[in-house]
Amino acid sequence: MKLQSIKGMNDITPVNSGAWKIAENLLIKILDGYGYQQIRLPIMEKTAVFERSIGDVTDIVQKEMYTFEDRNGDSLTLRPEGTAGCVRAILQHGLLNQQNRKFWYIGPMFRHERPQKGRYRQFHQIGVEVFDLEGPDIDSELIMMTAKMWEVLELTDLRLEINTLGTVENRKKYSRELFNYFSSHREKLDADSINRLERNPMRILDSKNPALRELIDEAPRLDQCLDADSQRHFDKLCEILSKANIAFSVNPHLVRGLDYYSNTVFEWVTDRLGAQGTVCAGGRYDGLVELLGGKPTCAVGFAMGLERLIELCAQRLNRENRDAPDIYIISTREDHVAEVMLYAESIRNVAPDWRVICHCGGGSIKSQLRKADRSEAALAIIFGEQEFTDGTVTIKPLRNQAKQFTIEQSKSIAALKSFIR
Ligand code: ATP
Ligand code: MG
């Protein structure tokens, strides 16, 4: 039987890897441009890092983590998200003391979910975390930066939804109100929501069960429990976004899956991906740093799912991905391999941007030329019997009617420059 990859963990083959590379490069350029610094984190952490931060009532900790014991009996977990590990690293290395406290990361995340379109067991995120800035200015910067990302990816159909969760106290009050409301409709709840009712009734609002839609729509709203500071923070954020011409809608039921959020939350959503329509989600998590053992430090961040995002623009990016070689080098004499390989290196040295393929594996000139042509290379460079004797090469344009010509090896590279880009 042929070996298969693990269900929900996908290979990204050259069919799509070009689109991934372009998208990642565009996004990273923006992060760099806004002055954010990359942090590279391990793919595994001690399980406690996630249990303590993500909270044991979330789907992630309750049923989605890949947790196992290593050979020493330590409990380790493949990271289901990037924030917890990032905060752990920031504290471990004292990075809260440095001037720049804006970070980004990229990489695979692991969740044991039911695989379906847009929902995988290994998926990729780009995430951002910013520490120790408490105003709505930084919240709006993150949202404006993501809007810029959609612009460079030419995605025009993403909607922004925002909400505020207020402070921990606001939420406690709201939680009680929700508890009363949902308890009085207990018979309409599904098993999942009954479980959430006892532990964290706000998470019922996050339910994806369409049967609960109406009940959730009529639930009390958090804005009635907001204190004045939280309200001001939110109003200011809305004002900045409006001035920046970023359209948004306030969704009072947007609560996010994780427990450590406070004040601003936001999601970018599309209708083009069916049920898995959220491509980017973020918000404030002012309580988390303290929870993981640091001094009380506010924080805000987001994470975007690259599979969902790239699905939206893969076709166009694949068309843009130019991976045809510029030069395809072929030769007739196997006893002169070294000369050919060194010639190829000399081209790469003077023109590092060119794509230079050395035909390996021999064969007749005819079959090598056929391969050169199929590679869609602009030029073939041919080392034939005569060329080896004379110290020349023959340059054969493959994409137009221009005539082939033979030229001294030492002069050939300058001649190539007039052909390529
Ligand atoms: P969902 O409500 O879709 O389960 P979530 O609230 O669990 O999402 P976050 O933890 O906020 O998601 O992750 C941020 C983003 O990462 C999501 O908006 C989505 O784009 C992406 N993402 C999350 N889980 C998956 C997954 N299993 N497969 C693919 N992408 C995912
Ligand atoms: Mg989820």
CSV table of C-alpha atoms and ligand atoms in Angstrom, one decimal:
chain,number,residue,atom,x,y,z
A,1,MET,CA,0.0,0.0,0.0
A,2,LYS,CA,1.3,3.5,-0.9
A,3,LEU,CA,2.1,5.6,2.2
A,4,GLN,CA,-0.1,8.6,2.5
A,5,SER,CA,0.3,11.8,4.5
A,6,ILE,CA,-1.6,12.2,7.8
A,7,LYS,CA,-5.3,13.2,7.2
A,8,GLY,CA,-5.6,16.9,7.4
A,9,MET,CA,-1.9,17.5,6.9
A,10,ASN,CA,-1.2,18.6,3.4
A,11,ASP,CA,1.8,18.7,1.1
A,12,ILE,CA,2.2,22.0,-0.8
A,13,THR,CA,3.7,20.8,-4.1
A,14,PRO,CA,5.1,23.0,-6.9
A,15,VAL,CA,1.5,23.2,-8.2
A,16,ASN,CA,0.9,25.8,-5.5
A,17,SER,CA,4.2,26.5,-3.8
A,18,GLY,CA,4.9,29.4,-6.2
A,19,ALA,CA,1.7,31.1,-5.0
A,20,TRP,CA,2.6,30.5,-1.4
A,21,LYS,CA,6.1,31.9,-1.9
A,22,ILE,CA,4.7,35.1,-3.6
A,23,ALA,CA,2.0,35.6,-0.9
A,24,GLU,CA,4.4,35.0,2.0
A,25,ASN,CA,7.0,37.4,0.5
A,26,LEU,CA,4.4,40.1,0.0
A,27,LEU,CA,3.1,39.8,3.5
A,28,ILE,CA,6.5,39.7,5.1
A,29,LYS,CA,7.5,42.8,3.2
A,30,ILE,CA,4.6,44.7,4.7
A,31,LEU,CA,5.4,43.5,8.2
A,32,ASP,CA,9.0,44.6,7.8
A,33,GLY,CA,7.8,47.9,6.3
A,34,TYR,CA,5.7,48.6,9.4
A,35,GLY,CA,8.7,48.0,11.6
A,36,TYR,CA,7.7,44.6,13.1
A,37,GLN,CA,10.5,42.1,13.9
A,38,GLN,CA,10.4,38.4,13.2
A,39,ILE,CA,10.5,35.9,16.1
A,40,ARG,CA,11.0,32.2,15.3
A,41,LEU,CA,9.5,29.9,17.8
A,42,PRO,CA,9.7,26.1,18.4
A,43,ILE,CA,6.9,24.0,17.0
A,44,MET,CA,6.5,22.3,20.3
A,45,GLU,CA,6.1,23.6,23.8
A,46,LYS,CA,5.5,22.1,27.2
A,47,THR,CA,1.8,21.4,27.4
A,48,ALA,CA,1.5,23.8,30.4
A,49,VAL,CA,2.3,26.8,28.1
A,50,PHE,CA,-1.0,26.2,26.3
A,51,GLU,CA,-3.1,25.0,29.2
A,52,ARG,CA,-2.3,28.0,31.2
A,53,SER,CA,-2.8,30.5,28.5
A,54,ILE,CA,-5.5,29.3,26.2
A,55,GLY,CA,-7.7,28.2,29.1
A,56,ASP,CA,-9.1,24.8,29.6
A,57,VAL,CA,-12.6,25.6,28.5
A,58,THR,CA,-11.7,26.3,24.9
A,59,ASP,CA,-12.2,23.9,22.0
A,60,ILE,CA,-8.4,24.0,21.5
A,61,VAL,CA,-7.5,22.7,24.9
A,62,GLN,CA,-10.5,20.5,25.4
A,63,LYS,CA,-10.3,18.5,22.2
A,64,GLU,CA,-7.9,19.8,19.6
A,65,MET,CA,-4.3,19.6,20.9
A,66,TYR,CA,-1.7,17.1,19.8
A,67,THR,CA,-0.4,16.3,23.2
A,68,PHE,CA,2.0,13.4,24.0
A,69,GLU,CA,4.7,12.3,26.4
A,70,ASP,CA,8.2,12.3,25.1
A,71,ARG,CA,10.8,9.7,26.1
A,72,ASN,CA,11.4,11.4,29.4
A,73,GLY,CA,7.7,11.4,30.3
A,74,ASP,CA,7.4,15.2,29.8
A,75,SER,CA,4.0,16.3,28.4
A,76,LEU,CA,4.6,18.2,25.2
A,77,THR,CA,2.2,19.7,22.7
A,78,LEU,CA,2.5,20.6,19.0
A,79,ARG,CA,1.6,24.3,19.0
A,80,PRO,CA,-2.1,24.9,18.2
A,81,GLU,CA,-1.5,28.7,17.9
A,82,GLY,CA,1.4,31.1,18.1
A,83,THR,CA,0.5,33.6,20.8
A,84,ALA,CA,1.2,31.5,23.9
A,85,GLY,CA,4.7,30.4,22.7
A,86,CYS,CA,5.4,34.0,21.7
A,87,VAL,CA,4.6,35.4,25.1
A,88,ARG,CA,6.6,32.6,26.7
A,89,ALA,CA,9.6,33.5,24.6
A,90,ILE,CA,9.3,37.2,25.1
A,91,LEU,CA,9.3,36.7,28.9
A,92,GLN,CA,12.1,34.2,28.8
A,93,HIS,CA,14.4,36.6,26.8
A,94,GLY,CA,13.4,39.8,28.5
A,95,LEU,CA,12.2,41.3,25.2
A,96,LEU,CA,9.7,43.5,26.9
A,97,ASN,CA,12.6,45.7,27.9
A,98,GLN,CA,13.7,46.4,24.4
A,99,GLN,CA,12.4,49.4,22.6
A,100,ASN,CA,10.7,47.6,19.7
A,101,ARG,CA,7.9,45.4,21.1
A,102,LYS,CA,6.2,44.6,17.8
A,103,PHE,CA,6.8,41.0,16.7
A,104,TRP,CA,5.6,38.6,13.9
A,105,TYR,CA,5.9,34.9,13.3
A,106,ILE,CA,5.1,32.5,10.5
A,107,GLY,CA,4.7,28.8,10.5
A,108,PRO,CA,2.6,25.6,10.9
A,109,MET,CA,0.1,25.1,13.7
A,110,PHE,CA,-1.6,21.8,14.7
A,111,ARG,CA,-5.1,21.2,15.8
A,112,HIS,CA,-6.9,17.9,15.9
A,113,GLU,CA,-10.1,19.1,14.1
A,114,ARG,CA,-12.4,17.4,11.6
A,115,PRO,CA,-10.6,18.0,8.3
A,116,GLN,CA,-12.7,19.8,5.7
A,117,LYS,CA,-12.2,22.5,3.1
A,118,GLY,CA,-10.4,25.4,5.0
A,119,ARG,CA,-10.0,23.4,8.2
A,120,TYR,CA,-6.9,21.3,8.5
A,121,ARG,CA,-4.9,19.5,11.2
A,122,GLN,CA,-1.7,21.2,10.1
A,123,PHE,CA,-2.2,24.7,8.9
A,124,HIS,CA,-0.1,27.8,8.6
A,125,GLN,CA,-0.4,31.2,10.2
A,126,ILE,CA,1.2,34.5,10.0
A,127,GLY,CA,0.7,36.2,13.3
A,128,VAL,CA,1.6,39.5,15.0
A,129,GLU,CA,1.9,40.3,18.7
A,130,VAL,CA,2.5,43.8,20.1
A,131,PHE,CA,3.2,44.4,23.8
A,132,ASP,CA,2.9,47.2,26.3
A,133,LEU,CA,0.9,49.6,24.1
A,134,GLU,CA,-2.6,50.2,25.4
A,135,GLY,CA,-4.2,52.8,23.1
A,136,PRO,CA,-6.6,52.4,20.2
A,137,ASP,CA,-3.8,53.7,17.9
A,138,ILE,CA,-2.0,50.3,17.9
A,139,ASP,CA,-5.3,48.5,17.5
A,140,SER,CA,-6.0,50.5,14.4
A,141,GLU,CA,-2.4,50.1,13.1
A,142,LEU,CA,-2.9,46.3,13.1
A,143,ILE,CA,-6.1,46.6,11.3
A,144,MET,CA,-4.7,49.1,8.8
A,145,MET,CA,-1.7,46.8,8.2
A,146,THR,CA,-4.0,43.9,7.5
A,147,ALA,CA,-6.1,46.0,5.1
A,148,LYS,CA,-2.8,46.9,3.3
A,149,MET,CA,-2.1,43.2,3.1
A,150,TRP,CA,-5.4,42.5,1.3
A,151,GLU,CA,-4.6,45.4,-1.0
A,152,VAL,CA,-1.3,43.9,-2.1
A,153,LEU,CA,-2.8,40.5,-2.5
A,154,GLU,CA,-5.6,42.2,-4.6
A,155,LEU,CA,-8.3,40.8,-2.3
A,156,THR,CA,-11.3,43.0,-2.5
A,157,ASP,CA,-14.0,41.0,-0.9
A,158,LEU,CA,-12.9,40.7,2.7
A,159,ARG,CA,-15.2,42.3,5.3
A,160,LEU,CA,-14.0,43.6,8.6
A,161,GLU,CA,-16.1,42.9,11.8
A,162,ILE,CA,-15.1,44.4,15.1
A,163,ASN,CA,-16.4,44.4,18.6
A,164,THR,CA,-15.2,45.2,22.1
A,165,LEU,CA,-15.2,42.8,25.0
A,166,GLY,CA,-14.5,45.4,27.6
A,167,THR,CA,-12.6,44.6,30.8
A,168,VAL,CA,-12.5,41.4,32.8
A,169,GLU,CA,-15.1,43.0,35.2
A,170,ASN,CA,-17.4,44.0,32.3
A,171,ARG,CA,-17.2,40.5,31.0
A,172,LYS,CA,-18.0,39.0,34.4
A,173,LYS,CA,-21.1,41.0,34.6
A,174,TYR,CA,-22.0,40.2,31.0
A,175,SER,CA,-21.3,36.5,31.7
A,176,ARG,CA,-23.9,36.5,34.5
A,177,GLU,CA,-26.5,38.1,32.2
A,178,LEU,CA,-25.8,35.6,29.5
A,179,PHE,CA,-26.0,32.7,32.0
A,180,ASN,CA,-29.4,33.9,33.1
A,181,TYR,CA,-30.6,34.3,29.5
A,182,PHE,CA,-29.4,31.0,28.1
A,183,SER,CA,-30.4,29.1,31.3
A,184,SER,CA,-34.0,30.3,30.7
A,185,HIS,CA,-33.8,28.8,27.2
A,186,ARG,CA,-31.9,25.7,28.2
A,187,GLU,CA,-34.1,23.4,26.3
A,188,LYS,CA,-33.1,25.0,23.0
A,189,LEU,CA,-29.3,24.5,23.6
A,190,ASP,CA,-27.2,21.8,22.1
A,191,ALA,CA,-24.9,19.6,24.2
A,192,ASP,CA,-21.8,21.8,23.3
A,193,SER,CA,-23.6,24.9,24.5
A,194,ILE,CA,-24.8,23.4,27.7
A,195,ASN,CA,-21.2,22.5,28.5
A,196,ARG,CA,-20.2,26.1,27.7
A,197,LEU,CA,-23.1,27.5,29.7
A,198,GLU,CA,-21.6,26.2,33.0
A,199,ARG,CA,-18.1,27.1,32.2
A,200,ASN,CA,-18.1,30.2,30.0
A,201,PRO,CA,-21.5,31.2,28.6
A,202,MET,CA,-19.9,33.9,26.3
A,203,ARG,CA,-18.5,31.1,24.2
A,204,ILE,CA,-22.1,30.1,23.2
A,205,LEU,CA,-22.1,33.2,21.1
A,206,ASP,CA,-19.3,31.6,19.1
A,207,SER,CA,-21.3,28.5,18.3
A,208,LYS,CA,-21.4,27.5,14.7
A,209,ASN,CA,-24.7,25.6,15.0
A,210,PRO,CA,-27.2,27.3,12.7
A,211,ALA,CA,-30.1,26.1,14.9
A,212,LEU,CA,-28.9,28.4,17.7
A,213,ARG,CA,-28.7,31.5,15.4
A,214,GLU,CA,-32.0,33.1,16.5
A,215,LEU,CA,-31.4,32.5,20.2
A,216,ILE,CA,-27.9,34.0,19.9
A,217,ASP,CA,-29.2,37.0,17.9
A,218,GLU,CA,-31.6,37.8,20.7
A,219,ALA,CA,-29.1,37.4,23.5
A,220,PRO,CA,-28.3,40.4,25.7
A,221,ARG,CA,-25.4,42.5,24.3
A,222,LEU,CA,-22.1,43.2,25.9
A,223,ASP,CA,-22.2,47.0,25.1
A,224,GLN,CA,-24.7,47.4,27.9
A,225,CYS,CA,-22.1,46.2,30.4
A,226,LEU,CA,-19.1,48.3,29.1
A,227,ASP,CA,-17.4,50.8,31.4
A,228,ALA,CA,-16.6,54.3,30.2
A,229,ASP,CA,-12.9,53.7,29.4
A,230,SER,CA,-13.6,50.7,27.3
A,231,GLN,CA,-16.3,52.6,25.5
A,232,ARG,CA,-13.9,55.5,24.8
A,233,HIS,CA,-11.2,53.1,23.5
A,234,PHE,CA,-13.7,51.5,21.1
A,235,ASP,CA,-15.2,54.8,19.9
A,236,LYS,CA,-11.7,56.1,19.2
A,237,LEU,CA,-10.8,52.9,17.2
A,238,CYS,CA,-14.0,53.3,15.2
A,239,GLU,CA,-13.1,56.9,14.5
A,240,ILE,CA,-9.6,56.1,13.3
A,241,LEU,CA,-10.9,53.4,11.0
A,242,SER,CA,-13.5,55.6,9.5
A,243,LYS,CA,-11.0,58.3,8.8
A,244,ALA,CA,-8.7,55.7,7.2
A,245,ASN,CA,-11.6,54.8,5.0
A,246,ILE,CA,-11.6,51.2,6.2
A,247,ALA,CA,-15.2,49.9,6.1
A,248,PHE,CA,-16.2,47.8,9.1
A,249,SER,CA,-19.3,46.5,10.8
A,250,VAL,CA,-19.7,46.2,14.6
A,251,ASN,CA,-20.7,42.6,15.4
A,252,PRO,CA,-21.8,42.5,19.0
A,253,HIS,CA,-21.6,38.7,19.0
A,254,LEU,CA,-18.0,38.5,17.9
A,255,VAL,CA,-16.3,37.0,21.0
A,256,ARG,CA,-13.3,35.0,19.6
A,257,GLY,CA,-12.6,31.5,20.8
A,258,LEU,CA,-9.9,32.2,23.4
A,259,ASP,CA,-10.6,33.4,26.9
A,260,TYR,CA,-7.8,35.9,27.3
A,261,TYR,CA,-9.1,38.6,25.1
A,262,SER,CA,-10.2,42.0,26.3
A,263,ASN,CA,-11.5,45.2,24.7
A,264,THR,CA,-10.9,45.1,20.9
A,265,VAL,CA,-11.6,42.0,18.9
A,266,PHE,CA,-11.7,41.8,15.1
A,267,GLU,CA,-12.1,39.4,12.2
A,268,TRP,CA,-11.7,39.6,8.5
A,269,VAL,CA,-14.3,37.4,6.8
A,270,THR,CA,-15.1,36.4,3.3
A,271,ASP,CA,-18.2,34.7,1.7
A,272,ARG,CA,-16.0,32.9,-0.8
A,273,LEU,CA,-14.8,30.1,1.4
A,274,GLY,CA,-18.1,28.7,2.7
A,275,ALA,CA,-18.4,28.0,6.4
A,276,GLN,CA,-14.6,28.5,6.9
A,277,GLY,CA,-14.8,32.2,6.1
A,278,THR,CA,-12.6,33.8,8.7
A,279,VAL,CA,-9.2,34.5,7.2
A,280,CYS,CA,-7.7,36.7,10.0
A,281,ALA,CA,-8.7,37.1,13.6
A,282,GLY,CA,-7.2,39.2,16.4
A,283,GLY,CA,-7.7,41.5,19.3
A,284,ARG,CA,-6.4,42.6,22.7
A,285,TYR,CA,-5.3,40.2,25.3
A,286,ASP,CA,-4.3,42.4,28.2
A,287,GLY,CA,-4.4,39.6,30.8
A,288,LEU,CA,-2.2,37.0,29.1
A,289,VAL,CA,1.4,38.2,29.9
A,290,GLU,CA,0.6,38.2,33.6
A,291,LEU,CA,-1.1,34.8,33.3
A,292,LEU,CA,2.1,33.4,32.0
A,293,GLY,CA,4.2,34.8,34.8
A,294,GLY,CA,5.2,38.3,33.6
A,295,LYS,CA,4.4,41.7,35.0
A,296,PRO,CA,0.9,43.0,34.0
A,297,THR,CA,1.5,44.1,30.4
A,298,CYS,CA,-1.2,44.8,27.8
A,299,ALA,CA,-0.9,43.2,24.4
A,300,VAL,CA,-2.7,43.0,21.1
A,301,GLY,CA,-2.3,40.8,18.0
A,302,PHE,CA,-3.8,38.8,15.2
A,303,ALA,CA,-3.3,35.6,13.3
A,304,MET,CA,-4.2,34.8,9.7
A,305,GLY,CA,-4.8,31.4,8.2
A,306,LEU,CA,-2.6,31.2,5.1
A,307,GLU,CA,-4.4,28.2,3.6
A,308,ARG,CA,-7.7,30.2,3.5
A,309,LEU,CA,-6.0,33.4,2.4
A,310,ILE,CA,-4.0,31.8,-0.4
A,311,GLU,CA,-7.0,29.8,-1.6
A,312,LEU,CA,-8.5,33.2,-2.4
A,313,CYS,CA,-5.7,34.3,-4.6
A,314,ALA,CA,-3.8,31.2,-5.6
A,315,GLN,CA,-5.0,31.2,-9.2
A,316,ARG,CA,-3.8,34.7,-9.9
A,317,LEU,CA,-0.5,34.2,-8.0
A,318,ASN,CA,0.2,31.0,-9.8
A,319,ARG,CA,-0.1,32.8,-13.1
A,320,GLU,CA,2.3,35.4,-11.8
A,321,ASN,CA,4.8,32.9,-10.6
A,322,ARG,CA,7.5,32.9,-13.2
A,323,ASP,CA,9.7,29.9,-12.7
A,324,ALA,CA,10.7,29.1,-16.3
A,325,PRO,CA,14.5,29.1,-16.5
A,326,ASP,CA,16.4,31.8,-18.4
A,327,ILE,CA,19.2,29.4,-19.6
A,328,TYR,CA,19.3,25.7,-20.1
A,329,ILE,CA,22.8,24.3,-20.7
A,330,ILE,CA,23.3,21.1,-22.7
A,331,SER,CA,26.4,19.3,-23.8
A,332,THR,CA,27.4,16.2,-25.8
A,333,ARG,CA,30.6,15.0,-24.1
A,334,GLU,CA,30.3,13.3,-20.8
A,335,ASP,CA,34.1,13.4,-20.3
A,336,HIS,CA,33.8,17.3,-20.2
A,337,VAL,CA,31.2,17.5,-17.5
A,338,ALA,CA,33.4,19.5,-15.2
A,339,GLU,CA,34.0,22.2,-17.8
A,340,VAL,CA,30.2,22.6,-18.4
A,341,MET,CA,29.4,22.7,-14.7
A,342,LEU,CA,32.0,25.3,-14.1
A,343,TYR,CA,30.8,27.4,-17.0
A,344,ALA,CA,27.3,27.3,-15.4
A,345,GLU,CA,28.7,28.4,-12.1
A,346,SER,CA,30.5,31.3,-13.8
A,347,ILE,CA,27.2,32.5,-15.2
A,348,ARG,CA,25.5,32.2,-11.8
A,349,ASN,CA,28.4,34.2,-10.3
A,350,VAL,CA,28.0,37.2,-12.6
A,351,ALA,CA,24.2,37.1,-12.9
A,352,PRO,CA,22.8,35.7,-9.6
A,353,ASP,CA,19.2,36.6,-10.6
A,354,TRP,CA,19.1,34.4,-13.7
A,355,ARG,CA,17.7,30.9,-13.5
A,356,VAL,CA,20.3,28.6,-14.9
A,357,ILE,CA,19.6,24.9,-15.4
A,358,CYS,CA,22.4,22.5,-16.2
A,359,HIS,CA,21.0,19.5,-18.0
A,360,CYS,CA,22.1,16.5,-16.0
A,361,GLY,CA,21.8,12.9,-17.1
A,362,GLY,CA,23.2,13.0,-20.7
A,363,GLY,CA,21.3,11.9,-23.8
A,364,SER,CA,21.4,12.9,-27.4
A,365,ILE,CA,21.5,16.6,-28.4
A,366,LYS,CA,18.1,16.2,-29.9
A,367,SER,CA,16.5,14.9,-26.7
A,368,GLN,CA,18.4,17.5,-24.6
A,369,LEU,CA,17.1,20.3,-26.8
A,370,ARG,CA,13.6,18.9,-26.5
A,371,LYS,CA,13.9,19.1,-22.7
A,372,ALA,CA,15.3,22.6,-22.9
A,373,ASP,CA,12.4,23.7,-25.0
A,374,ARG,CA,9.8,22.0,-22.6
A,375,SER,CA,11.4,23.8,-19.7
A,376,GLU,CA,10.3,27.1,-21.4
A,377,ALA,CA,13.8,28.4,-21.0
A,378,ALA,CA,14.6,31.6,-23.0
A,379,LEU,CA,17.9,30.3,-24.3
A,380,ALA,CA,19.7,27.0,-24.7
A,381,ILE,CA,23.5,27.0,-24.5
A,382,ILE,CA,25.0,24.2,-26.4
A,383,PHE,CA,28.4,22.6,-25.8
A,384,GLY,CA,28.9,20.3,-28.9
A,385,GLU,CA,32.0,18.6,-30.3
A,386,GLN,CA,33.2,21.7,-32.1
A,387,GLU,CA,32.6,24.0,-29.2
A,388,PHE,CA,34.7,21.9,-26.9
A,389,THR,CA,37.5,22.0,-29.4
A,390,ASP,CA,37.3,25.7,-30.0
A,391,GLY,CA,36.5,26.9,-26.5
A,392,THR,CA,33.2,28.4,-27.7
A,393,VAL,CA,29.5,27.9,-26.9
A,394,THR,CA,26.4,28.1,-29.2
A,395,ILE,CA,23.6,30.3,-27.9
A,396,LYS,CA,20.2,29.3,-29.2
A,397,PRO,CA,17.2,31.5,-28.5
A,398,LEU,CA,14.2,29.2,-27.9
A,399,ARG,CA,11.3,31.6,-27.6
A,400,ASN,CA,11.7,33.7,-30.7
A,401,GLN,CA,12.9,33.5,-34.3
A,402,ALA,CA,16.4,35.0,-33.5
A,403,LYS,CA,19.2,33.0,-35.1
A,404,GLN,CA,21.6,30.9,-33.0
A,405,PHE,CA,25.2,31.9,-33.0
A,406,THR,CA,28.5,30.6,-31.7
A,407,ILE,CA,30.8,32.7,-29.5
A,408,GLU,CA,33.9,32.4,-27.4
A,409,GLN,CA,33.1,31.2,-23.9
A,410,SER,CA,34.8,34.1,-22.3
A,411,LYS,CA,32.7,36.6,-24.3
A,412,SER,CA,29.5,34.7,-24.0
A,413,ILE,CA,28.3,36.0,-20.7
A,414,ALA,CA,28.3,39.6,-21.9
A,415,ALA,CA,26.4,38.5,-25.0
A,416,LEU,CA,23.8,36.7,-22.9
A,417,LYS,CA,23.0,39.9,-21.1
A,418,SER,CA,21.5,41.4,-24.2
A,419,PHE,CA,19.1,38.5,-24.3
A,420,ILE,CA,17.9,38.1,-20.8
A,421,ARG,CA,15.6,40.7,-19.2
B,1,ATP,P1,-12.5,28.9,13.6
B,1,ATP,O1,-13.6,29.7,14.2
B,1,ATP,O2,-12.6,28.9,12.1
B,1,ATP,O3,-12.3,27.5,14.2
B,1,ATP,P2,-10.5,29.9,15.3
B,1,ATP,O4,-11.2,30.9,16.1
B,1,ATP,O5,-10.3,28.6,15.9
B,1,ATP,O6,-11.2,29.7,13.9
B,1,ATP,P3,-8.0,31.3,15.5
B,1,ATP,O7,-7.4,30.4,16.6
B,1,ATP,O8,-8.4,32.7,15.8
B,1,ATP,O9,-9.1,30.5,14.7
B,1,ATP,O10,-6.9,31.3,14.3
B,1,ATP,C1,-6.8,32.4,13.4
B,1,ATP,C2,-7.0,32.0,12.0
B,1,ATP,O11,-6.3,30.8,11.7
B,1,ATP,C3,-8.4,31.6,11.6
B,1,ATP,O12,-9.2,32.8,11.4
B,1,ATP,C4,-8.2,30.8,10.4
B,1,ATP,O13,-8.0,31.6,9.2
B,1,ATP,C5,-7.0,30.0,10.7
B,1,ATP,N1,-7.3,28.7,11.2
B,1,ATP,C6,-7.7,28.3,12.5
B,1,ATP,N2,-7.9,27.0,12.6
B,1,ATP,C7,-7.6,26.5,11.3
B,1,ATP,C8,-7.6,25.2,10.8
B,1,ATP,N3,-7.9,24.1,11.5
B,1,ATP,N4,-7.3,25.1,9.4
B,1,ATP,C9,-7.0,26.1,8.7
B,1,ATP,N5,-7.0,27.4,9.1
B,1,ATP,C10,-7.3,27.6,10.4
B,2,MG,MG,-11.2,26.7,15.8
